[in-house]
Short mmCIF file of C-alpha atoms and ligand atoms in Angstrom, two decimals:
data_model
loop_
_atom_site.label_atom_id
_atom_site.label_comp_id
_atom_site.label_asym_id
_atom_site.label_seq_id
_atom_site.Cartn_x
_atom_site.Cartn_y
_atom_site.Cartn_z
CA UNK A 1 14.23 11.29 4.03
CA UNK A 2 12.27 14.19 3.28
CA UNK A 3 9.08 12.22 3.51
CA UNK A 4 6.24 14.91 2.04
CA UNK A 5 8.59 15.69 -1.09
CA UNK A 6 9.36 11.69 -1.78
CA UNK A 7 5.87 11.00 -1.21
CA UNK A 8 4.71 13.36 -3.48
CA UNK A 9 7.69 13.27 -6.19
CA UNK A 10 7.67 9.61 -6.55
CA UNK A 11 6.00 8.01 -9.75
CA UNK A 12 5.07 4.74 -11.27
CA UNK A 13 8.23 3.78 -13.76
CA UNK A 14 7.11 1.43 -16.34
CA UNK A 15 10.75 1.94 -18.44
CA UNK A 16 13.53 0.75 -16.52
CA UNK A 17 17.22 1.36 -18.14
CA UNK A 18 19.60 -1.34 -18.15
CA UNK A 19 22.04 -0.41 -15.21
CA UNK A 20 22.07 -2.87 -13.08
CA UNK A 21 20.91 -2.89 -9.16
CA UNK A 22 22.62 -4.58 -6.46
CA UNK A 23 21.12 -7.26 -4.64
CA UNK A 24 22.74 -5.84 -1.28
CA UNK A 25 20.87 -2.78 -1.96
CA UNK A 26 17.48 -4.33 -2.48
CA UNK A 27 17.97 -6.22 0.96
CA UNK A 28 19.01 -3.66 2.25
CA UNK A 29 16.00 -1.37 1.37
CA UNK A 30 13.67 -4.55 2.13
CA UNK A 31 14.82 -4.55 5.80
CA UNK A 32 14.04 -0.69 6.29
CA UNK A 33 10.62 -1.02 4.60
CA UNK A 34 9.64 -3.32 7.00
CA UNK A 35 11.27 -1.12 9.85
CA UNK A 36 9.34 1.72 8.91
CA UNK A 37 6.01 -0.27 9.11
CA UNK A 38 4.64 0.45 12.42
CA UNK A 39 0.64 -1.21 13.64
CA UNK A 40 0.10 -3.15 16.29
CA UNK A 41 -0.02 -7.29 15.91
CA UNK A 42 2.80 -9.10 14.21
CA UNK A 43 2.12 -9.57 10.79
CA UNK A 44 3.04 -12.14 8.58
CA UNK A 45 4.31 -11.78 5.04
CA UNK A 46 7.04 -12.94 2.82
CA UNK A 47 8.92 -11.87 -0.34
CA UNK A 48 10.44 -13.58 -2.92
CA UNK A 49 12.91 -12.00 -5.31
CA UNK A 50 13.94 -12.79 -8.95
CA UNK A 51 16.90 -10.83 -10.00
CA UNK A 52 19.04 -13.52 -11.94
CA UNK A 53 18.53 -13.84 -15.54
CA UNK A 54 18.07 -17.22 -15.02
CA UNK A 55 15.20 -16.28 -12.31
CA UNK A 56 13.48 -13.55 -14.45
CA UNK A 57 13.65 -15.99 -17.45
CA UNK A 58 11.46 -18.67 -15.33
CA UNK A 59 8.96 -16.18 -13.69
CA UNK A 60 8.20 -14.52 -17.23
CA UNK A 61 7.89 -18.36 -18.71
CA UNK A 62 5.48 -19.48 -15.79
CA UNK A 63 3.12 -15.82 -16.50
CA UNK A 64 3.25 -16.85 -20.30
CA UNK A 65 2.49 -20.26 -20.00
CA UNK A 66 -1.31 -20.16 -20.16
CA UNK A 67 -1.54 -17.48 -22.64
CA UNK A 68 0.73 -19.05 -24.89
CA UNK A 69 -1.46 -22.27 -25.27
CA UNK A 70 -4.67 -20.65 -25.19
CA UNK A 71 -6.45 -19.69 -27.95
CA UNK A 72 -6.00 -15.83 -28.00
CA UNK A 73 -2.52 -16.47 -26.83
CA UNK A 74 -1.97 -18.62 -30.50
CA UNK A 75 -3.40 -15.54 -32.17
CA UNK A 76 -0.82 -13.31 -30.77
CA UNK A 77 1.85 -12.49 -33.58
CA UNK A 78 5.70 -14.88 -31.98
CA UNK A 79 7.33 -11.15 -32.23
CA UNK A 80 4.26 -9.65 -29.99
CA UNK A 81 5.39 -12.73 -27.44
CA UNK A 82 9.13 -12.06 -27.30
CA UNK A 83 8.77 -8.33 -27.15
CA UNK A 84 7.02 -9.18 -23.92
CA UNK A 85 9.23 -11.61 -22.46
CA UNK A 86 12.05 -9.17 -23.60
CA UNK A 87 10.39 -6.26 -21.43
CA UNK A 88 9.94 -8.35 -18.42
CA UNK A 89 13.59 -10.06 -18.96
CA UNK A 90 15.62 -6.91 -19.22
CA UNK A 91 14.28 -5.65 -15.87
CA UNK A 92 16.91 -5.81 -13.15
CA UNK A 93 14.95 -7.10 -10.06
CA UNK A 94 11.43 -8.53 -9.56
CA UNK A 95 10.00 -8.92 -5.84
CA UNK A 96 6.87 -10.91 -5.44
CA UNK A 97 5.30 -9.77 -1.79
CA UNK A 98 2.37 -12.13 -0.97
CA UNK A 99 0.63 -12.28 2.73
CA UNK A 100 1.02 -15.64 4.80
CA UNK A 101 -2.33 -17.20 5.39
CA UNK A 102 -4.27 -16.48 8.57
CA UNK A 103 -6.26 -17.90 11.17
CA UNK A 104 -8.91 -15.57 11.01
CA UNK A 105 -10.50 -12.08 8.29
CA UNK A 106 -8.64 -9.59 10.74
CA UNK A 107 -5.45 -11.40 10.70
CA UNK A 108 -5.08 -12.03 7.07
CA UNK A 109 -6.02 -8.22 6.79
CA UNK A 110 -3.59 -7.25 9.31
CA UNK A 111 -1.20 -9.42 6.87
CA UNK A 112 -2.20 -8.04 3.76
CA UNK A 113 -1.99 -4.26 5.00
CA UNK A 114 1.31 -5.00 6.53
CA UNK A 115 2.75 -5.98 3.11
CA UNK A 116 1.06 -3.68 1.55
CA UNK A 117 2.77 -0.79 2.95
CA UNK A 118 6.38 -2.09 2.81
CA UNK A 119 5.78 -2.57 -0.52
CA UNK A 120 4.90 1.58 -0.33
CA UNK A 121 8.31 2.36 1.72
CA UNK A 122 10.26 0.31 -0.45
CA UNK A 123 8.90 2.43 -3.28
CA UNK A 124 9.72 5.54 -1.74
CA UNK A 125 13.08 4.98 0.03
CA UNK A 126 14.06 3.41 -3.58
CA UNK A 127 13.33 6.77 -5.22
CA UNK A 128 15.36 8.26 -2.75
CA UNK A 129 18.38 6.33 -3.81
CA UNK A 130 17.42 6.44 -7.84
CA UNK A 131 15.09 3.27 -7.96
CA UNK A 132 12.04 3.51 -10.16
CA UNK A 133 9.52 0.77 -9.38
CA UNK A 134 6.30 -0.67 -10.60
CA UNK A 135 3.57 -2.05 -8.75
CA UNK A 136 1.90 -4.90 -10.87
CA UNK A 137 -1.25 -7.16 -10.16
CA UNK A 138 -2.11 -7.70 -14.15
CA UNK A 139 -4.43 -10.41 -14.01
CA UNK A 140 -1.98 -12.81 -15.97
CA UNK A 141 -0.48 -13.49 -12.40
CA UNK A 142 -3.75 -15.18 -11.72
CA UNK A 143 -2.17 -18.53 -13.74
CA UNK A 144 -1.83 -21.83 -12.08
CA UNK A 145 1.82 -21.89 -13.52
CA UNK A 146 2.73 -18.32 -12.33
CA UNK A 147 1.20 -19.11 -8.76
CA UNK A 148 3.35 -22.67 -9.09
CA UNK A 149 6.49 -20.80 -10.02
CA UNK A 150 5.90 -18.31 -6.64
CA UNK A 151 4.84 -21.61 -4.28
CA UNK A 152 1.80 -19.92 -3.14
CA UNK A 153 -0.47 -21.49 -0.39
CA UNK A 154 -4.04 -21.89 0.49
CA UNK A 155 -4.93 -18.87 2.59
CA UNK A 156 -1.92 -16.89 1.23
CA UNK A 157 -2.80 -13.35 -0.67
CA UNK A 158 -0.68 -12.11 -3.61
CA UNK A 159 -0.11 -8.37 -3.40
CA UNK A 160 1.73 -8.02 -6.56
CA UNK A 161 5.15 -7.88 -8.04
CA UNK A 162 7.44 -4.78 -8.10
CA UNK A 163 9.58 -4.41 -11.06
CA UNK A 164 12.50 -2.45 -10.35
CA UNK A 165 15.53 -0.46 -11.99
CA UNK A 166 16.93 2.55 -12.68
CA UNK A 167 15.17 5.09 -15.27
CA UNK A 168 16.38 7.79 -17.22
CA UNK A 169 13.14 9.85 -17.09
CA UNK A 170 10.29 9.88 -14.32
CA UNK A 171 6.53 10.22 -16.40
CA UNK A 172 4.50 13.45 -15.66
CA UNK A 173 2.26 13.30 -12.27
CA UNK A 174 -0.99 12.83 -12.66
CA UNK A 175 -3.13 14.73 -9.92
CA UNK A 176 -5.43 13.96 -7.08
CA UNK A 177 -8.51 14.94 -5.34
CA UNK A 178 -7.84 17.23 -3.03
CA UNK A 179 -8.87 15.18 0.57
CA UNK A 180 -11.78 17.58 1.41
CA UNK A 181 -13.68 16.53 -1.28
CA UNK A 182 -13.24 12.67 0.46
CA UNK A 183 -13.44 13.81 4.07
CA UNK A 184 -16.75 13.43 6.81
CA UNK A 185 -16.65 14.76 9.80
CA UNK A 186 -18.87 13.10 12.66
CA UNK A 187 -19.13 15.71 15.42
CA UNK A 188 -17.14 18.69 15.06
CA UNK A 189 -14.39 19.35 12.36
CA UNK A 190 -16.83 19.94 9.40
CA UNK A 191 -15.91 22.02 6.23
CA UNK A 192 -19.05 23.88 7.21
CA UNK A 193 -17.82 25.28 10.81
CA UNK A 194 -14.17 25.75 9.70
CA UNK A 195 -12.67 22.43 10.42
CA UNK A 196 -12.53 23.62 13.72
CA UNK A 197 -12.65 20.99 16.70
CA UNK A 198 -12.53 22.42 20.16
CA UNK A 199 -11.42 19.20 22.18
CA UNK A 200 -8.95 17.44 19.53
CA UNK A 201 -5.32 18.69 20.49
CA UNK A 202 -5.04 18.21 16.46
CA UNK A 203 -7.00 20.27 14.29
CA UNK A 204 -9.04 18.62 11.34
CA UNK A 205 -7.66 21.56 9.63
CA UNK A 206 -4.00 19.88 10.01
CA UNK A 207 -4.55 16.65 9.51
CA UNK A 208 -6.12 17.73 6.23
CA UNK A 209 -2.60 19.33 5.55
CA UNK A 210 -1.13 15.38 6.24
CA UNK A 211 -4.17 14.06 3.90
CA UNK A 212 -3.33 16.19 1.08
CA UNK A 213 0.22 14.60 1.06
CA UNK A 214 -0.89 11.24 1.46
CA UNK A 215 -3.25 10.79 -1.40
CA UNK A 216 -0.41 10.92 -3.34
CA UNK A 217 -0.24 7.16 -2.39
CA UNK A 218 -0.08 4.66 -5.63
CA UNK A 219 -3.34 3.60 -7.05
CA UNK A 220 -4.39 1.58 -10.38
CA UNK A 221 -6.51 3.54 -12.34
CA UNK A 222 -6.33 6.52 -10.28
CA UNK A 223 -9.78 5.60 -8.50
CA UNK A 224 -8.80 7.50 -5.43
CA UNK A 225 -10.79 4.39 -3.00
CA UNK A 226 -10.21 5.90 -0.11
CA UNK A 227 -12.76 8.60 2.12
CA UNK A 228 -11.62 9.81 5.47
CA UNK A 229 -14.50 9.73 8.23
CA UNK A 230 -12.58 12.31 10.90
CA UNK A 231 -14.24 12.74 14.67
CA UNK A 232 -13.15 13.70 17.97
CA UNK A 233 -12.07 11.25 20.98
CA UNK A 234 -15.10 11.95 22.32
CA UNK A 235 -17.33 11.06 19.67
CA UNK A 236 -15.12 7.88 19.29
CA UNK A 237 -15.87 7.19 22.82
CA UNK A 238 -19.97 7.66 22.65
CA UNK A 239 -19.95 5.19 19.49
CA UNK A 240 -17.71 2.62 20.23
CA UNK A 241 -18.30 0.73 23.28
CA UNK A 242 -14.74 -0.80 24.60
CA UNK A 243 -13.31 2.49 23.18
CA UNK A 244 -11.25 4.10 26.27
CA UNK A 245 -12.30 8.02 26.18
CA UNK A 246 -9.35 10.38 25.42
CA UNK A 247 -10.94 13.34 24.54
CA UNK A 248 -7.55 15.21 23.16
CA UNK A 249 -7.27 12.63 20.20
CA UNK A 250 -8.48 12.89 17.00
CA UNK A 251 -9.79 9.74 14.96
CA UNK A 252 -9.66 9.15 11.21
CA UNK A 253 -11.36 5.76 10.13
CA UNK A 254 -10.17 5.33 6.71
CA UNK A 255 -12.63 3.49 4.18
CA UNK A 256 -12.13 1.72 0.92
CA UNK A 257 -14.85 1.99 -1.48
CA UNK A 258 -15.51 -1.93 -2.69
CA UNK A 259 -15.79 -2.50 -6.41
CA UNK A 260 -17.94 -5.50 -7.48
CA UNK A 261 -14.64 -7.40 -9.33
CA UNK A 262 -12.66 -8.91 -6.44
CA UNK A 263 -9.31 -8.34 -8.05
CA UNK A 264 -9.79 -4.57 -7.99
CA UNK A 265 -11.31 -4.66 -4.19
CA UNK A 266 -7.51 -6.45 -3.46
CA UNK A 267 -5.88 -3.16 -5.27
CA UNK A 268 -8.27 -0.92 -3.77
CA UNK A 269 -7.42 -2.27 -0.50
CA UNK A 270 -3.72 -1.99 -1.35
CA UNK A 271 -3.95 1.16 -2.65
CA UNK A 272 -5.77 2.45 0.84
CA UNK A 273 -2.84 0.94 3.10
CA UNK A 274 -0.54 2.81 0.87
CA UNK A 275 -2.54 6.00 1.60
CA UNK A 276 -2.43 4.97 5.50
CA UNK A 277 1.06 4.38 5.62
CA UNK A 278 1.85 7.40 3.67
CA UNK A 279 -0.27 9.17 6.76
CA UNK A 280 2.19 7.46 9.32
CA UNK A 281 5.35 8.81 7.77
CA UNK A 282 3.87 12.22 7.12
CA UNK A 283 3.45 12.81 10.74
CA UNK A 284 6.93 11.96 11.55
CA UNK A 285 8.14 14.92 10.81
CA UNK A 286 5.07 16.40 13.07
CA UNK A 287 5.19 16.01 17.01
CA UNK A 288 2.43 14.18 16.46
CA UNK A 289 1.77 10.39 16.94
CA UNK A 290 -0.75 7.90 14.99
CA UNK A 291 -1.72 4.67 15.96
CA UNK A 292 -3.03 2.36 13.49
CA UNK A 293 -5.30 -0.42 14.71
CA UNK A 294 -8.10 -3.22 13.05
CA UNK A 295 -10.48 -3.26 15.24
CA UNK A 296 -12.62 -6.45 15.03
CA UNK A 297 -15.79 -4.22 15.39
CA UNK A 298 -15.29 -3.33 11.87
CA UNK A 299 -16.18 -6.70 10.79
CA UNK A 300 -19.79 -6.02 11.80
CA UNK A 301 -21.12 -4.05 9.20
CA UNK A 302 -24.10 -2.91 12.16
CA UNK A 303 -21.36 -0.98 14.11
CA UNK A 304 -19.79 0.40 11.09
CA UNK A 305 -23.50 2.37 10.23
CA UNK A 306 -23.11 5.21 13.27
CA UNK A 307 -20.01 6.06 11.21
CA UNK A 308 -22.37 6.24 8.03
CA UNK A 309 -20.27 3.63 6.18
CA UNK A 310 -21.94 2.82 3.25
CA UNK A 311 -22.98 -0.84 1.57
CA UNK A 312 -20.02 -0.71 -1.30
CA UNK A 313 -17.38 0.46 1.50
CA UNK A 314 -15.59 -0.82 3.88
CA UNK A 315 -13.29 0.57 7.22
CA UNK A 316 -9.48 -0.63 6.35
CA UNK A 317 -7.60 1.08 9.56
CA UNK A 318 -8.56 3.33 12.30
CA UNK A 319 -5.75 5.70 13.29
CA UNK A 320 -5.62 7.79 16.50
CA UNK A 321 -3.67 10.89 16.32
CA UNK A 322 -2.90 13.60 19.08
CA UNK A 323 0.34 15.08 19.97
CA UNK A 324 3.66 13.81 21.44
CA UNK A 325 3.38 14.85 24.77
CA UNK A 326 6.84 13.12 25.30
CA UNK A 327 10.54 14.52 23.94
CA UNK A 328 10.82 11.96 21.12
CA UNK A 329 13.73 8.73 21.68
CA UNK A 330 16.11 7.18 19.74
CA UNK A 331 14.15 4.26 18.42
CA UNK A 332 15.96 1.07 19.26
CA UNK A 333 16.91 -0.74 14.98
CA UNK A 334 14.94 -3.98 15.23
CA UNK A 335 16.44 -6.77 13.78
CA UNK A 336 15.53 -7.43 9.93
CA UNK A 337 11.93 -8.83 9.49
CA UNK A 338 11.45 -9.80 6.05
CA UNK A 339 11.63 -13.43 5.00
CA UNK A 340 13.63 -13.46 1.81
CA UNK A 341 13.19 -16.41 -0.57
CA UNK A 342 15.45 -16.34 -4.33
CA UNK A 343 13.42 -17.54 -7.18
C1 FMN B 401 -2.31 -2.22 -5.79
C2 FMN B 401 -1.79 -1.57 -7.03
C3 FMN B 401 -1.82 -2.27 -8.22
C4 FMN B 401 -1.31 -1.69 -9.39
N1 FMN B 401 -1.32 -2.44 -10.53
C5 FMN B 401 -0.81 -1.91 -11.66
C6 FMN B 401 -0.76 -2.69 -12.85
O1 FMN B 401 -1.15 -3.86 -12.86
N2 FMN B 401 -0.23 -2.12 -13.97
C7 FMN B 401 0.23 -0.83 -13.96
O2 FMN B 401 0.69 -0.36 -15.00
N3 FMN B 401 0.20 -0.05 -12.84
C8 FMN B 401 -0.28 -0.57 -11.71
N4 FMN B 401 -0.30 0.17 -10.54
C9 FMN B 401 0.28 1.53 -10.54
C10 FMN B 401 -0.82 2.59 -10.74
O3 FMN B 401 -1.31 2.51 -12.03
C11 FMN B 401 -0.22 3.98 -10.43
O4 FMN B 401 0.04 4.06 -9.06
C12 FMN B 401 -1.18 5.10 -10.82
O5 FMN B 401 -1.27 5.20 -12.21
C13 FMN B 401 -0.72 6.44 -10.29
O6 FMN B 401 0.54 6.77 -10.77
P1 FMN B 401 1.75 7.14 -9.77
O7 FMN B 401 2.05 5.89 -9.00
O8 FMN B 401 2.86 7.56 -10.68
O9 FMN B 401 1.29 8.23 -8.87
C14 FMN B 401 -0.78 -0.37 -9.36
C15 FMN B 401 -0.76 0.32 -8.15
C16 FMN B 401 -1.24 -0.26 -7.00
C17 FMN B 401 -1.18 0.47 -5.69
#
């Protein structure tokens, strides 16, 4: 896959056509999302797909449920109801991703991000193959009959359902910030002095390049949550303790900004591992490497100041980047990750 054109070409379809997709396919494409996930820890999600009519008839009933019986929901004209069950019906495939519960913040983070970003490579390998897709947390998924219908558990986190199909015509893209205007530099690698950085083997300058690409990640309401907070490995080293000094490698902690409603901090946070993962596949086709870590320090918001994070953020990943000093391998195909339940 040409990953910068994908990442960049691919848009939010909200009208599917009525050619139907094949489940094989949609396994298939699961199974190579979660290959192309790469952080360290083993992370814990599952999926759960609706693509009978039978299925997609019972998950639109358990979303309509409440409404119907509340009061606004009696208001609403029978046609206005049907029209809506009709639009959710007629779509091919629904997958519901939601995060296993966790022992611990980190963990269920480290869960959340995982499925976060498969969700993003199943978006783009589908475009590559003609799937449109559309990422939806409307709030009507909060129900107690929706959240029946999925079997969600205590601890569990819902990331959202994709809709999928084929579409006869992509929408017009709407653009981004350029990633300067959402990038700090601690140390050198400043707009000011160039973007130059004398010790990182990378230059901010480049990985502003892979930025500029990546915002083109999905995000509701365009709020752009993410800032980029770049330094060199050894300004990593001087402010975090048990970090082992590599001077050639250049650090990006990526922050969210934190909206007061909790349901957009979950998209926000979504939205931001979508950004990192687009980062990840961006510099495969660089001989580059990233590593993407949690650190736990990140949970104390006293060693997050030196990196001038501010109250309504918060750090989501830290990635190290320097260069593939190594002729790249064949990577060994993992066996297939994702635990599938039909609805
Ligand atoms: C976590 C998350 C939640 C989203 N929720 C919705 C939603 O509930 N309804 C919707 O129409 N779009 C939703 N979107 C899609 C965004 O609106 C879409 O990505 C944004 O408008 C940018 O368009 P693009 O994806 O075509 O670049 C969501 C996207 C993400 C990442």
């Amino acid at each position: 896959m040409n990953f910068p054109q994908t990442i960049k070409e691919r848009r939010t379809i909200r009208r599917f056509n009525t050619t139907p997709v094949e489940p094989e396919l949609v396994v298939s494409l699961l199974n190579d999302a979660a290959r192309l996930y790469e952080a360290e820890g083993t992370p814990r999600w599952r999926c759960l797909i609706a693509g009978t009519p039978e299925s997609r008839h019972r998950l639109v009933e358990s979303m309509m449920a409440k409404l119907k019986v509340s009061r606004f929901g009696k208001l609403l004209p029978a046609k206005m109801i049907d029209f809506f069950i009709k639009r959710i019906t007629d779509i091919p495939v629904h997958l519901i991703f939601i995060a296993e519960s966790a022992s611990d913040r980190r963990q269920s983070d480290e869960n959340y991000a995982a499925v976060c970003s498969v969700m993003q490579n199943f978006q783009l390998l589908g475009w590559d193959r003609g799937l449109g897709a559309l990422w939806d947390t409307d709030p009507i998924f909060q129900s107690e009959s929706f959240l029946a219908e999925i079997g969600l558990q205590e601890g569990e986190r819902f990331a959202g359902i994709l809709h999928i199909g084929y579409f006869d015509k992509a929408p017009r893209a709407r653009g981004r910030t350029p990633a300067q205007q959402k990038w700090t530099a601690i140390g050198g690698g400043g707009i000011a002095d160039g973007l130059h950085s004398d010790q990182a083997q990378i230059s901010a300058h480049s990985i502003l390049e892979v930025l500029n690409d990546a915002v083109w990640a999905p995000n509701d309401g365009l709020r752009e949550p993410w800032r980029f907070i770049y330094m060199t490995g050894t300004e990593a080293a001087a402010k975090l303790p048990d970090y082992s000094e590599n001077p050639s490698s250049a650090f990006l902690l990526i922050a969210a900004k934190q909206e007061a409603d909790p349901h957009k901090q979950e998209e926000d946070y979504a939205a931001v591992c979508c950004l990192i993962q687009n980062v990840q596949l961006l510099v495969k086709s660089r001989p580059w490497y990233v590593r993407r870590s949690i650190p736990d320090w990140i949970y104390d918001r006293d060693q997050c100041k030196p990196f001038g994070i501010l109250p309504e953020e918060r750090i989501v990943a830290l990635l190290e980047l320097g260069v593939n000093d190594r002729s790249p391998q064949p990577e060994p195909s993992p066996p297939p990750l994702v635990n599938i339940t039909y609805l």
